[in-house]
mmCIF file of C-alpha atoms in Angstrom:
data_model
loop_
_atom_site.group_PDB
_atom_site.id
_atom_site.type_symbol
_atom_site.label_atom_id
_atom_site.label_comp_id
_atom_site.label_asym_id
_atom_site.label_seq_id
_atom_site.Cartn_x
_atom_site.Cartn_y
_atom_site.Cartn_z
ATOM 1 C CA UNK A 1 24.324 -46.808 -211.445
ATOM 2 C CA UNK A 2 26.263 -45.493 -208.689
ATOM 3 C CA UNK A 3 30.226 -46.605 -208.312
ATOM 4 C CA UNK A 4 31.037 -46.831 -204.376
ATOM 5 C CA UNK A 5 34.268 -47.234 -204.852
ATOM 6 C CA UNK A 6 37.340 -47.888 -207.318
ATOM 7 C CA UNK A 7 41.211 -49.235 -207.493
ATOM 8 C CA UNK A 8 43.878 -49.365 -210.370
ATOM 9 C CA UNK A 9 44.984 -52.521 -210.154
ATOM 10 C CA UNK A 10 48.828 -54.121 -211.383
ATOM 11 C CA UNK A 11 47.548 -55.200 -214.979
ATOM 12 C CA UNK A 12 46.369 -51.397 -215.231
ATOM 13 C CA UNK A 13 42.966 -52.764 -215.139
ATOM 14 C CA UNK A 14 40.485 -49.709 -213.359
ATOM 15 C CA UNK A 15 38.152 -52.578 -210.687
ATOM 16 C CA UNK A 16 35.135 -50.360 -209.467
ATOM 17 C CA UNK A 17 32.249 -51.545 -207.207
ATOM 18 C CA UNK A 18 28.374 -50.509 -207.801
ATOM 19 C CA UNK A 19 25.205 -50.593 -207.096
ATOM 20 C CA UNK A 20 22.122 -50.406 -208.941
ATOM 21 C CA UNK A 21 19.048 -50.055 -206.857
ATOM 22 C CA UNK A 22 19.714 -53.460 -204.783
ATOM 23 C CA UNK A 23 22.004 -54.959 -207.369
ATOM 24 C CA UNK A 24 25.715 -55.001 -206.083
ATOM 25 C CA UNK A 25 28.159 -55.374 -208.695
ATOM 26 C CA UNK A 26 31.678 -55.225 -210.104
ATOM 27 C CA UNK A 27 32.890 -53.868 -213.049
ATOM 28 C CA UNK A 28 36.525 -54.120 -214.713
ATOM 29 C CA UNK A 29 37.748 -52.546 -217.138
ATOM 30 C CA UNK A 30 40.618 -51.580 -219.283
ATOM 31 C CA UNK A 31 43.227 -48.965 -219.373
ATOM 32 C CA UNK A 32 42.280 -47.896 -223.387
ATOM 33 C CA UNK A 33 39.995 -45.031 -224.080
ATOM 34 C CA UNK A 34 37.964 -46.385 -226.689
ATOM 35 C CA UNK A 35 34.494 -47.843 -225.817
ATOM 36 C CA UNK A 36 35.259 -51.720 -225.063
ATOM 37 C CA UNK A 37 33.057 -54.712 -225.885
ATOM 38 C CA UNK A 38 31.722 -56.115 -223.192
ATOM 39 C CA UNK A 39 31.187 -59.012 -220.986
ATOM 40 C CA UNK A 40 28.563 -60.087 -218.394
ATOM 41 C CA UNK A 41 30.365 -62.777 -215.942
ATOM 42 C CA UNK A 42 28.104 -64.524 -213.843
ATOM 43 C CA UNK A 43 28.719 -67.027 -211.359
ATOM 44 C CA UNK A 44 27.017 -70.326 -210.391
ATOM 45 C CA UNK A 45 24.323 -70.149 -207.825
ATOM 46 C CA UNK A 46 25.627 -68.848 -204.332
ATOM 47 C CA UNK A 47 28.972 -68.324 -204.955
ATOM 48 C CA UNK A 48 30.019 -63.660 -204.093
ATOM 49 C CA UNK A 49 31.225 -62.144 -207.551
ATOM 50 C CA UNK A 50 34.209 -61.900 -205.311
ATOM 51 C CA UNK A 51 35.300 -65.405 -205.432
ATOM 52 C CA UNK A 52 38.942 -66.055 -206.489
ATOM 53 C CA UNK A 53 38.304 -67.954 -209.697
ATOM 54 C CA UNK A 54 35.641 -65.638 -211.428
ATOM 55 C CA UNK A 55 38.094 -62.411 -210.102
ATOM 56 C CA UNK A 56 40.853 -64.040 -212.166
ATOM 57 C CA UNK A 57 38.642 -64.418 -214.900
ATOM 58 C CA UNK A 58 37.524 -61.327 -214.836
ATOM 59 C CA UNK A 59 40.610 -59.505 -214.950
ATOM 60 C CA UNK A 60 42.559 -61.182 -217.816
ATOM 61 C CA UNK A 61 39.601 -60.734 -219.846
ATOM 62 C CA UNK A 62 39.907 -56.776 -218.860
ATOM 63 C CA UNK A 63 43.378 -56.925 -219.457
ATOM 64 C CA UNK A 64 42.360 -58.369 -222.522
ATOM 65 C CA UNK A 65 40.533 -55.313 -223.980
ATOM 66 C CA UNK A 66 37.245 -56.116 -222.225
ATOM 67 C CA UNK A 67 34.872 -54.705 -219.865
ATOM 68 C CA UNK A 68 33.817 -57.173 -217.583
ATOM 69 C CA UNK A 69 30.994 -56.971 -215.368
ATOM 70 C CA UNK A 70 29.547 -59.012 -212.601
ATOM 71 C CA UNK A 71 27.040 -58.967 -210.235
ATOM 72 C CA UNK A 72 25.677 -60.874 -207.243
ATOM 73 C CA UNK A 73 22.237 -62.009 -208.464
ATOM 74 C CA UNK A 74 19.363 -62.855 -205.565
ATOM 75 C CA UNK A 75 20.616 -65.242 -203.360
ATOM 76 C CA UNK A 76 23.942 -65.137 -204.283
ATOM 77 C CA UNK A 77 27.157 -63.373 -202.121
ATOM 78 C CA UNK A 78 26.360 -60.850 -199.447
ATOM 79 C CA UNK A 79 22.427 -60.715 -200.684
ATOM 80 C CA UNK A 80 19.637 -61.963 -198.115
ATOM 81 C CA UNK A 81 18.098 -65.183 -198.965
ATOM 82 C CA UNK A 82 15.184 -66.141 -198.310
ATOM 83 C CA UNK A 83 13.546 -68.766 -195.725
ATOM 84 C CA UNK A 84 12.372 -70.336 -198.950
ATOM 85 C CA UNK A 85 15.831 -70.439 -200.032
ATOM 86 C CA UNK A 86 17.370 -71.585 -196.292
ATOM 87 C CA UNK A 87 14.948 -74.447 -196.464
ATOM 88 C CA UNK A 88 16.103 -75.385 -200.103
ATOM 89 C CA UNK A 89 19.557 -75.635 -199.549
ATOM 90 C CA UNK A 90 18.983 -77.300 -196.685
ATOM 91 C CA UNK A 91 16.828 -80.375 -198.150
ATOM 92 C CA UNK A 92 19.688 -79.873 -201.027
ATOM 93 C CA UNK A 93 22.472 -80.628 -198.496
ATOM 94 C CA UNK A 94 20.533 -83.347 -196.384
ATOM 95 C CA UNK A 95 19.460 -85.170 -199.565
ATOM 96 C CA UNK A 96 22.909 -85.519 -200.753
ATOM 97 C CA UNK A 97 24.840 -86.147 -197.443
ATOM 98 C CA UNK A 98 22.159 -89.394 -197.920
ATOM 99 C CA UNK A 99 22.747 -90.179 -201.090
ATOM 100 C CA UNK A 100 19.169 -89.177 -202.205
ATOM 101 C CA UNK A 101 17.762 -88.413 -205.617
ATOM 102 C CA UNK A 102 18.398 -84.066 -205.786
ATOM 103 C CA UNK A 103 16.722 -83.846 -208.947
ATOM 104 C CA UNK A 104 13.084 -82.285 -207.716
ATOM 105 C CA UNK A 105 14.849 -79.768 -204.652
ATOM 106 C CA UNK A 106 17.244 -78.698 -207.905
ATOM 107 C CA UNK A 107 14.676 -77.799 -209.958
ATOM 108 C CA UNK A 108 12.060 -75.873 -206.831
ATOM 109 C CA UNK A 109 15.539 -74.101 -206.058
ATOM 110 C CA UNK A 110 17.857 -73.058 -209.036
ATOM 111 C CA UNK A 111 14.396 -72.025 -211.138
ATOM 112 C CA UNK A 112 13.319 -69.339 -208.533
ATOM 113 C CA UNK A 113 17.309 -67.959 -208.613
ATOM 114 C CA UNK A 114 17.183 -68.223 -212.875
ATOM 115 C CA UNK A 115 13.563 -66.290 -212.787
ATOM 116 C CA UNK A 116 14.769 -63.583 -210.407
ATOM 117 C CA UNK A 117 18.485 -62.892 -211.918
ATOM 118 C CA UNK A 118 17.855 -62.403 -215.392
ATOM 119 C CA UNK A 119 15.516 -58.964 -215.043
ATOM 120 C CA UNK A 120 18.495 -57.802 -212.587
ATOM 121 C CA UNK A 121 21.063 -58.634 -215.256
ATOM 122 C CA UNK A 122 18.885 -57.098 -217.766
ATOM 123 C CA UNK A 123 18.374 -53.768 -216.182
ATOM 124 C CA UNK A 124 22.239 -54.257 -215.208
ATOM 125 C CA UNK A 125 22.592 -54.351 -218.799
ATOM 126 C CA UNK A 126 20.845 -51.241 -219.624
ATOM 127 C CA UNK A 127 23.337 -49.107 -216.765
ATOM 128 C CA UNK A 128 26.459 -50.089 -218.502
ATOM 129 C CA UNK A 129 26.026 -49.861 -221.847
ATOM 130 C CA UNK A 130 25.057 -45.936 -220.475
ATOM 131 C CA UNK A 131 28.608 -45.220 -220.005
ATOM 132 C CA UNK A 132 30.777 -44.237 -222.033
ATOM 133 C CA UNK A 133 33.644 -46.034 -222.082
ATOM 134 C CA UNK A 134 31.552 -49.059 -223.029
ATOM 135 C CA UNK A 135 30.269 -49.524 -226.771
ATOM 136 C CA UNK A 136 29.343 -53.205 -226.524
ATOM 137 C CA UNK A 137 28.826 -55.699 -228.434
ATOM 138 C CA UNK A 138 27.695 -57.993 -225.076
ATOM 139 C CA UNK A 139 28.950 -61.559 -224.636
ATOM 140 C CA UNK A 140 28.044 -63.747 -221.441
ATOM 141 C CA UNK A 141 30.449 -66.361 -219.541
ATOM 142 C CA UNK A 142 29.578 -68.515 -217.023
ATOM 143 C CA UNK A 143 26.593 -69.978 -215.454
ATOM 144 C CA UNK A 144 24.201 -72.202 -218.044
ATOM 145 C CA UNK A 145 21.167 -71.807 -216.310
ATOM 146 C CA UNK A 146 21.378 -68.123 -216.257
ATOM 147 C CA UNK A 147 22.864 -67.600 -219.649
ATOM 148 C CA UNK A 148 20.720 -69.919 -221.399
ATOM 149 C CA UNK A 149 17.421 -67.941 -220.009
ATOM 150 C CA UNK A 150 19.472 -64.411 -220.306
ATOM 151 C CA UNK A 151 20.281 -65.973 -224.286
ATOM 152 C CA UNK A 152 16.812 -65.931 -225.356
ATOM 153 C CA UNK A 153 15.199 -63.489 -224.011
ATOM 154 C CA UNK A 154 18.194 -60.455 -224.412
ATOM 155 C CA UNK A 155 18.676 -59.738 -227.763
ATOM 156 C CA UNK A 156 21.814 -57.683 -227.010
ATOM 157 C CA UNK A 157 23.530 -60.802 -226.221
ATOM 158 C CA UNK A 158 25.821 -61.757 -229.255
ATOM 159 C CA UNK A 159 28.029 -64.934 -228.051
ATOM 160 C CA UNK A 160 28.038 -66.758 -224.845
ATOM 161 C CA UNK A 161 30.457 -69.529 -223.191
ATOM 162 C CA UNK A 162 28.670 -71.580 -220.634
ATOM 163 C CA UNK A 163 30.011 -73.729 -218.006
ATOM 164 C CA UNK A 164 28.291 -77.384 -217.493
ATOM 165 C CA UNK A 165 29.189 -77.518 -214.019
ATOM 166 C CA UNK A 166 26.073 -76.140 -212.267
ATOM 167 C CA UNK A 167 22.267 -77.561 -212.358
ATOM 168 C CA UNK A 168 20.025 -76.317 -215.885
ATOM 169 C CA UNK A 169 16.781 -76.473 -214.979
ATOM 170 C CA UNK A 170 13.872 -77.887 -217.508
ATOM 171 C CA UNK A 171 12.475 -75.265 -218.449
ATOM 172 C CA UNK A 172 16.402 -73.962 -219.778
ATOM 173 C CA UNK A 173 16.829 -77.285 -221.047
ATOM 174 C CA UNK A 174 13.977 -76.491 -223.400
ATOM 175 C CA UNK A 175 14.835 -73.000 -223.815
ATOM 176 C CA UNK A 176 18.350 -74.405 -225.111
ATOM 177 C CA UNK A 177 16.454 -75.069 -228.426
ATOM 178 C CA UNK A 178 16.202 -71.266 -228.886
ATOM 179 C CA UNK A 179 19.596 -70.632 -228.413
ATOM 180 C CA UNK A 180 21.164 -69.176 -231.813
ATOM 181 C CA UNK A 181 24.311 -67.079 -230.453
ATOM 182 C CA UNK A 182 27.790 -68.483 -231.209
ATOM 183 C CA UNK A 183 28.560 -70.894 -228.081
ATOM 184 C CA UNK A 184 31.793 -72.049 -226.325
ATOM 185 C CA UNK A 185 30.819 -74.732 -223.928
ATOM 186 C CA UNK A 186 33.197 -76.191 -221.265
ATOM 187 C CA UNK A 187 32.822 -79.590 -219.400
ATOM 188 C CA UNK A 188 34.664 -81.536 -216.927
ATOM 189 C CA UNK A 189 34.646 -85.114 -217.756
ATOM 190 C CA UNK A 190 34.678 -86.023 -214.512
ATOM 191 C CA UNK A 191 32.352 -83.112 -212.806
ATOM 192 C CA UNK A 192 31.121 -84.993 -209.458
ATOM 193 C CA UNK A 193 28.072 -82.976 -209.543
ATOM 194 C CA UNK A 194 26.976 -83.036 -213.111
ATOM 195 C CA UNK A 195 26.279 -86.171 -215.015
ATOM 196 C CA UNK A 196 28.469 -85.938 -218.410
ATOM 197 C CA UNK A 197 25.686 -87.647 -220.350
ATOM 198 C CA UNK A 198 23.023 -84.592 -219.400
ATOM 199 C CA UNK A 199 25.647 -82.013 -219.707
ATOM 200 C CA UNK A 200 26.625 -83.511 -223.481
ATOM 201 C CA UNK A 201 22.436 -83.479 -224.504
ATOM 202 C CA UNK A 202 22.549 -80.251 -223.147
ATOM 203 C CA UNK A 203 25.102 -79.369 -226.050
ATOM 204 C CA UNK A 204 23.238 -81.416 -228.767
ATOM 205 C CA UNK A 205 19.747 -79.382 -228.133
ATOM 206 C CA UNK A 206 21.403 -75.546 -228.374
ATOM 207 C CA UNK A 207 20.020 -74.431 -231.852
ATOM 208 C CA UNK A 208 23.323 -72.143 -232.250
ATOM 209 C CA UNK A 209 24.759 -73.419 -236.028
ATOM 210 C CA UNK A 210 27.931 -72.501 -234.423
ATOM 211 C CA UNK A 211 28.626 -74.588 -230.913
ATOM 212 C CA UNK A 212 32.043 -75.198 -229.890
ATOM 213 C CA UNK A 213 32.335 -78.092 -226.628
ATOM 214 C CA UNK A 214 35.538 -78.170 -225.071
ATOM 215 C CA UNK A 215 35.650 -81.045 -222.317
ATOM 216 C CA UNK A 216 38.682 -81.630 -220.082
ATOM 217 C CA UNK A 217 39.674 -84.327 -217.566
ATOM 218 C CA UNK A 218 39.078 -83.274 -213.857
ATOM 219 C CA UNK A 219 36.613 -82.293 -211.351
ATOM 220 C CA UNK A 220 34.269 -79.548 -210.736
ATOM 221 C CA UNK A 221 36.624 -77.134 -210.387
ATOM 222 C CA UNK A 222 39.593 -78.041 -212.248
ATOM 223 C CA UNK A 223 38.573 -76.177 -215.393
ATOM 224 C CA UNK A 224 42.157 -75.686 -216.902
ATOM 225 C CA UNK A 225 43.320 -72.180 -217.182
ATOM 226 C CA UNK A 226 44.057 -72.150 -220.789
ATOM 227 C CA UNK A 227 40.086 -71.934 -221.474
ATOM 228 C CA UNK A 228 40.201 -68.660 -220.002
ATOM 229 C CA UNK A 229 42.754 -67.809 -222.663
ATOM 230 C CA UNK A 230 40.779 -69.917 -225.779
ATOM 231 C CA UNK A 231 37.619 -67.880 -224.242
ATOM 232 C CA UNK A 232 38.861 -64.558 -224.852
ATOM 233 C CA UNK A 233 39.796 -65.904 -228.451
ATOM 234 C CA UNK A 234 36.224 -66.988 -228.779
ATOM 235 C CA UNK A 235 34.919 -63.244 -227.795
ATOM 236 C CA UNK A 236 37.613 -61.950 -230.194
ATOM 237 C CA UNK A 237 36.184 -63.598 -232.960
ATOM 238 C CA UNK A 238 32.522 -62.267 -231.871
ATOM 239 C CA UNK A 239 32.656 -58.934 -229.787
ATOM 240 C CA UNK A 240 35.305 -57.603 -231.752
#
């Protein structure tokens, strides 16, 4: 893991870009000397790890007493996609512009991304719990798809909240059963792109015993900010 650079910011959290091989990342942290507990904060499917709402996240949580870490999985932010990829989002956009079932181009798309992130947040994993000012435990927040997958097969995880808003493919619908961390799920009633009914049997097949579902009126991205506040509760209660 190399840092490329690094800023105190106002909140006297230390912000620090690096990379890992090809992996591009960010990683916040606090301003106490102890090891911290740390979090892995991915974001749905395309979006930079520099996007407003997953920065804000980020830093409260550091602020917090965390070490936060995000990176921008294949695909996603500055990384090159693929023609494969091009051509998915593509159908993806025509299909709903025409009011199309999106279903099957979901599933050929966001499976590839799940497959190829996890080993990079894995071996992401592995660089930061080499330093020194993190001790770990590990909790996840963010996308399903990629928390779900990164859930079962990382033992190191310890408690994950998810977000409902993006696509879960089958085969993470399935995996859901082998989900046994402590969960904190949030849904948007009214999430234009996710149907409430397959978000809420999402939430009935986890096989955690303990599964918390917040759901709040609004869109996609109207997540209120207090669940970034009742999330860092949730992690106190498991990474502490």
């Amino acid at each position: 893991m190399q840092f490329i650079s690094e800023q105190r910011l106002d909140d006297g959290v230390l912000e620090r870009e690096f990379t890992l091989g090809e992996i591009p990342g960010t990683l916040w942290t606090p301003e106490s000397a102890a090891p911290a507990p740390l979090i892995l904060m991915a974001h749905n499917n395309g979006l930079p790890r520099a996007a407003s709402r997953l920065v804000a996240r980020a830093r409260h949580s550091a602020a917090c007493g965390y070490a936060v870490a995000s990176i921008d999985a294949p695909g996603c932010g500055d990384r090159p996609r693929s023609a494969a990829d091009e051509q998915a989002r593509a159908d993806l956009w025509r299909a709903m512009q025409a009011g199309e079932p999106v279903d099957e181009i979901f599933e050929s798309f966001i499976g590839p991304l799940v497959e190829k992130a996890v080993p990079e947040w894995r071996t992401t994993l592995d660089g930061l719990l080499a330093l020194p000012e993190i001790g770990g435990p590990v909790g996840y927040s963010g996308w399903a798809a990629v928390g779900i997958r990164l859930a079962v097969a990382e033992p190191r995880i310890a408690a994950a909240g998810l977000f409902a808003g993006g696509y879960v493919p089958l085969a993470q619908r399935e995996e859901a059963r082998q989900v046994t961390v402590p969960l904190l799920f949030l849904l948007q009633w009214d999430d234009e792109g996710n149907p409430r009914q397959r978000a809420l049997d999402l939430f009935d097949a986890f096989g955690s015993k303990e599964k918390t579902l917040h759901a709040n009126l609004g869109g996609h991205v109207g997540t209120p900010w207090f669940e970034v506040e009742d999330g860092n509760r949730f992690y106190d209660r498991h990474l502490r």
